[in-house]
Amino acid sequence: DRWQKGVGPVLSAADYMFLGHHAATSLYMISARLCEAGHMSAMILMFTGEFTAPIMNVLRISRTASNDEISAHSILGRSLLQVIYPYVEYLFALFYATFRIVIGPICAAHLTYDILLTKKGRKNVPVGLSVVWLAMVWGVLFGSIPWIKGALTILRAGLNVGSGDSAISSIDPE
């Protein structure tokens, strides 16, 4: 259990990564507002980072349902969420891997070029802040490697429809 009486919440390594990711994201957005530059890069990074969030929400709900007892509203003895779980898991893995392996690094590389190697970028964003931003951007991408590995495992396994099991029980790192 995550809550221990007298201790409080007990966080896992994944929890700390999640919290660190959101602290970095908040710092990026706040500093962009303060220096009145970088707002477009913040929006692009939020888009690439959060594109998969709706699918992830359905994945987590359907994962929870797949672990629950069979409900009264069922299709061949399984709830709708249990039925769609393997499909949602595969779709999420496909989008997550695409955004974290291809689209995210392309956007980060463009951002790196733009704020460090162009006159306008160096003029609008102080070099020190640029370095901090880039460390956070690349840190989030490299920090997502454990989740990328989970997504690739799901993609390699394919759809395990009908077996009662998904490719892996969770995309979260172990």
JSON list of C-alpha atoms in Angstrom, two decimals, residues 59-150:
[
{"chain": "A", "resi": 59, "resn": "LEU", "atom": "CA", "xyz": [-5.98, 2.43, -20.89]},
{"chain": "A", "resi": 60, "resn": "ARG", "atom": "CA", "xyz": [-5.80, 2.90, -17.12]},
{"chain": "A", "resi": 61, "resn": "ILE", "atom": "CA", "xyz": [-9.58, 2.70, -16.74]},
{"chain": "A", "resi": 62, "resn": "SER", "atom": "CA", "xyz": [-9.81, -0.41, -18.91]},
{"chain": "A", "resi": 63, "resn": "ARG", "atom": "CA", "xyz": [-6.82, -1.98, -17.07]},
{"chain": "A", "resi": 64, "resn": "THR", "atom": "CA", "xyz": [-8.62, -1.44, -13.77]},
{"chain": "A", "resi": 65, "resn": "ALA", "atom": "CA", "xyz": [-11.79, -2.94, -15.24]},
{"chain": "A", "resi": 66, "resn": "SER", "atom": "CA", "xyz": [-9.88, -5.93, -16.59]},
{"chain": "A", "resi": 67, "resn": "ASN", "atom": "CA", "xyz": [-8.74, -6.68, -13.03]},
{"chain": "A", "resi": 68, "resn": "ASP", "atom": "CA", "xyz": [-12.25, -6.36, -11.58]},
{"chain": "A", "resi": 69, "resn": "GLU", "atom": "CA", "xyz": [-14.85, -9.07, -11.39]},
{"chain": "A", "resi": 70, "resn": "ILE", "atom": "CA", "xyz": [-17.15, -9.45, -14.37]},
{"chain": "A", "resi": 71, "resn": "SER", "atom": "CA", "xyz": [-19.86, -6.83, -14.32]},
{"chain": "A", "resi": 72, "resn": "ALA", "atom": "CA", "xyz": [-23.56, -7.26, -15.02]},
{"chain": "A", "resi": 73, "resn": "HIS", "atom": "CA", "xyz": [-23.14, -5.35, -18.29]},
{"chain": "A", "resi": 74, "resn": "SER", "atom": "CA", "xyz": [-20.98, -7.74, -20.23]},
{"chain": "A", "resi": 75, "resn": "ILE", "atom": "CA", "xyz": [-20.21, -9.00, -23.70]},
{"chain": "A", "resi": 76, "resn": "LEU", "atom": "CA", "xyz": [-19.71, -12.77, -23.66]},
{"chain": "A", "resi": 77, "resn": "GLY", "atom": "CA", "xyz": [-19.00, -12.65, -19.93]},
{"chain": "A", "resi": 78, "resn": "ARG", "atom": "CA", "xyz": [-16.61, -9.70, -20.12]},
{"chain": "A", "resi": 79, "resn": "SER", "atom": "CA", "xyz": [-17.23, -5.99, -19.62]},
{"chain": "A", "resi": 80, "resn": "LEU", "atom": "CA", "xyz": [-16.75, -3.67, -22.57]},
{"chain": "A", "resi": 81, "resn": "LEU", "atom": "CA", "xyz": [-13.64, -2.20, -20.94]},
{"chain": "A", "resi": 82, "resn": "GLN", "atom": "CA", "xyz": [-12.18, -5.69, -20.55]},
{"chain": "A", "resi": 83, "resn": "VAL", "atom": "CA", "xyz": [-12.90, -6.37, -24.22]},
{"chain": "A", "resi": 84, "resn": "ILE", "atom": "CA", "xyz": [-11.25, -3.17, -25.49]},
{"chain": "A", "resi": 85, "resn": "TYR", "atom": "CA", "xyz": [-8.26, -3.28, -23.11]},
{"chain": "A", "resi": 86, "resn": "PRO", "atom": "CA", "xyz": [-5.82, -5.11, -25.44]},
{"chain": "A", "resi": 87, "resn": "TYR", "atom": "CA", "xyz": [-6.73, -2.81, -28.34]},
{"chain": "A", "resi": 88, "resn": "VAL", "atom": "CA", "xyz": [-6.35, 0.34, -26.25]},
{"chain": "A", "resi": 89, "resn": "GLU", "atom": "CA", "xyz": [-3.06, -0.94, -24.82]},
{"chain": "A", "resi": 90, "resn": "TYR", "atom": "CA", "xyz": [-1.69, -1.59, -28.29]},
{"chain": "A", "resi": 91, "resn": "LEU", "atom": "CA", "xyz": [-2.91, 1.78, -29.62]},
{"chain": "A", "resi": 92, "resn": "PHE", "atom": "CA", "xyz": [-1.40, 3.60, -26.64]},
{"chain": "A", "resi": 93, "resn": "ALA", "atom": "CA", "xyz": [1.93, 1.79, -27.07]},
{"chain": "A", "resi": 94, "resn": "LEU", "atom": "CA", "xyz": [1.99, 2.68, -30.77]},
{"chain": "A", "resi": 95, "resn": "PHE", "atom": "CA", "xyz": [1.32, 6.37, -30.19]},
{"chain": "A", "resi": 96, "resn": "TYR", "atom": "CA", "xyz": [3.57, 6.60, -27.13]},
{"chain": "A", "resi": 97, "resn": "ALA", "atom": "CA", "xyz": [6.51, 5.00, -28.96]},
{"chain": "A", "resi": 98, "resn": "THR", "atom": "CA", "xyz": [5.95, 7.19, -32.04]},
{"chain": "A", "resi": 99, "resn": "PHE", "atom": "CA", "xyz": [5.86, 10.39, -30.02]},
{"chain": "A", "resi": 100, "resn": "ARG", "atom": "CA", "xyz": [8.75, 9.52, -27.68]},
{"chain": "A", "resi": 101, "resn": "ILE", "atom": "CA", "xyz": [11.05, 7.93, -30.27]},
{"chain": "A", "resi": 102, "resn": "VAL", "atom": "CA", "xyz": [10.36, 10.03, -33.37]},
{"chain": "A", "resi": 103, "resn": "ILE", "atom": "CA", "xyz": [8.33, 13.21, -32.92]},
{"chain": "A", "resi": 104, "resn": "GLY", "atom": "CA", "xyz": [9.63, 14.26, -29.49]},
{"chain": "A", "resi": 105, "resn": "PRO", "atom": "CA", "xyz": [13.33, 14.06, -30.40]},
{"chain": "A", "resi": 106, "resn": "ILE", "atom": "CA", "xyz": [12.72, 15.92, -33.68]},
{"chain": "A", "resi": 107, "resn": "CYS", "atom": "CA", "xyz": [10.99, 18.74, -31.78]},
{"chain": "A", "resi": 108, "resn": "ALA", "atom": "CA", "xyz": [13.73, 18.75, -29.12]},
{"chain": "A", "resi": 109, "resn": "ALA", "atom": "CA", "xyz": [16.45, 18.86, -31.79]},
{"chain": "A", "resi": 110, "resn": "HIS", "atom": "CA", "xyz": [14.71, 21.78, -33.50]},
{"chain": "A", "resi": 111, "resn": "LEU", "atom": "CA", "xyz": [14.36, 23.57, -30.16]},
{"chain": "A", "resi": 112, "resn": "THR", "atom": "CA", "xyz": [18.04, 22.95, -29.40]},
{"chain": "A", "resi": 113, "resn": "TYR", "atom": "CA", "xyz": [19.02, 24.44, -32.75]},
{"chain": "A", "resi": 114, "resn": "ASP", "atom": "CA", "xyz": [16.62, 27.36, -32.47]},
{"chain": "A", "resi": 115, "resn": "ILE", "atom": "CA", "xyz": [17.48, 28.63, -29.00]},
{"chain": "A", "resi": 116, "resn": "LEU", "atom": "CA", "xyz": [21.21, 27.90, -29.02]},
{"chain": "A", "resi": 117, "resn": "LEU", "atom": "CA", "xyz": [22.34, 28.38, -32.61]},
{"chain": "A", "resi": 118, "resn": "THR", "atom": "CA", "xyz": [20.20, 31.18, -34.01]},
{"chain": "A", "resi": 119, "resn": "LYS", "atom": "CA", "xyz": [20.62, 34.89, -33.30]},
{"chain": "A", "resi": 120, "resn": "LYS", "atom": "CA", "xyz": [16.93, 35.31, -32.53]},
{"chain": "A", "resi": 121, "resn": "GLY", "atom": "CA", "xyz": [16.96, 32.37, -30.12]},
{"chain": "A", "resi": 122, "resn": "ARG", "atom": "CA", "xyz": [20.01, 33.65, -28.25]},
{"chain": "A", "resi": 123, "resn": "LYS", "atom": "CA", "xyz": [18.49, 37.15, -28.17]},
{"chain": "A", "resi": 124, "resn": "ASN", "atom": "CA", "xyz": [15.07, 36.07, -26.84]},
{"chain": "A", "resi": 125, "resn": "VAL", "atom": "CA", "xyz": [16.14, 33.47, -24.28]},
{"chain": "A", "resi": 126, "resn": "PRO", "atom": "CA", "xyz": [19.22, 33.90, -22.06]},
{"chain": "A", "resi": 127, "resn": "VAL", "atom": "CA", "xyz": [21.86, 31.24, -22.75]},
{"chain": "A", "resi": 128, "resn": "GLY", "atom": "CA", "xyz": [21.81, 29.97, -19.16]},
{"chain": "A", "resi": 129, "resn": "LEU", "atom": "CA", "xyz": [18.05, 29.51, -19.28]},
{"chain": "A", "resi": 130, "resn": "SER", "atom": "CA", "xyz": [18.36, 27.82, -22.68]},
{"chain": "A", "resi": 131, "resn": "VAL", "atom": "CA", "xyz": [20.76, 25.29, -21.21]},
{"chain": "A", "resi": 132, "resn": "VAL", "atom": "CA", "xyz": [18.39, 24.61, -18.29]},
{"chain": "A", "resi": 133, "resn": "TRP", "atom": "CA", "xyz": [15.44, 24.22, -20.68]},
{"chain": "A", "resi": 134, "resn": "LEU", "atom": "CA", "xyz": [17.33, 21.85, -22.94]},
{"chain": "A", "resi": 135, "resn": "ALA", "atom": "CA", "xyz": [18.53, 19.78, -19.99]},
{"chain": "A", "resi": 136, "resn": "MET", "atom": "CA", "xyz": [14.90, 19.41, -18.90]},
{"chain": "A", "resi": 137, "resn": "VAL", "atom": "CA", "xyz": [13.61, 18.64, -22.41]},
{"chain": "A", "resi": 138, "resn": "TRP", "atom": "CA", "xyz": [16.23, 16.02, -23.16]},
{"chain": "A", "resi": 139, "resn": "GLY", "atom": "CA", "xyz": [16.04, 14.74, -19.58]},
{"chain": "A", "resi": 140, "resn": "VAL", "atom": "CA", "xyz": [12.33, 14.03, -19.96]},
{"chain": "A", "resi": 141, "resn": "LEU", "atom": "CA", "xyz": [12.93, 12.25, -23.27]},
{"chain": "A", "resi": 142, "resn": "PHE", "atom": "CA", "xyz": [15.76, 10.11, -21.90]},
{"chain": "A", "resi": 143, "resn": "GLY", "atom": "CA", "xyz": [13.86, 9.63, -18.65]},
{"chain": "A", "resi": 144, "resn": "SER", "atom": "CA", "xyz": [10.99, 8.10, -20.59]},
{"chain": "A", "resi": 145, "resn": "ILE", "atom": "CA", "xyz": [13.17, 5.24, -21.85]},
{"chain": "A", "resi": 146, "resn": "PRO", "atom": "CA", "xyz": [11.76, 2.73, -19.32]},
{"chain": "A", "resi": 147, "resn": "TRP", "atom": "CA", "xyz": [8.22, 3.53, -20.54]},
{"chain": "A", "resi": 148, "resn": "ILE", "atom": "CA", "xyz": [9.39, 3.36, -24.16]},
{"chain": "A", "resi": 149, "resn": "LYS", "atom": "CA", "xyz": [10.75, -0.14, -23.47]},
{"chain": "A", "resi": 150, "resn": "GLY", "atom": "CA", "xyz": [7.35, -1.13, -22.08]}
]
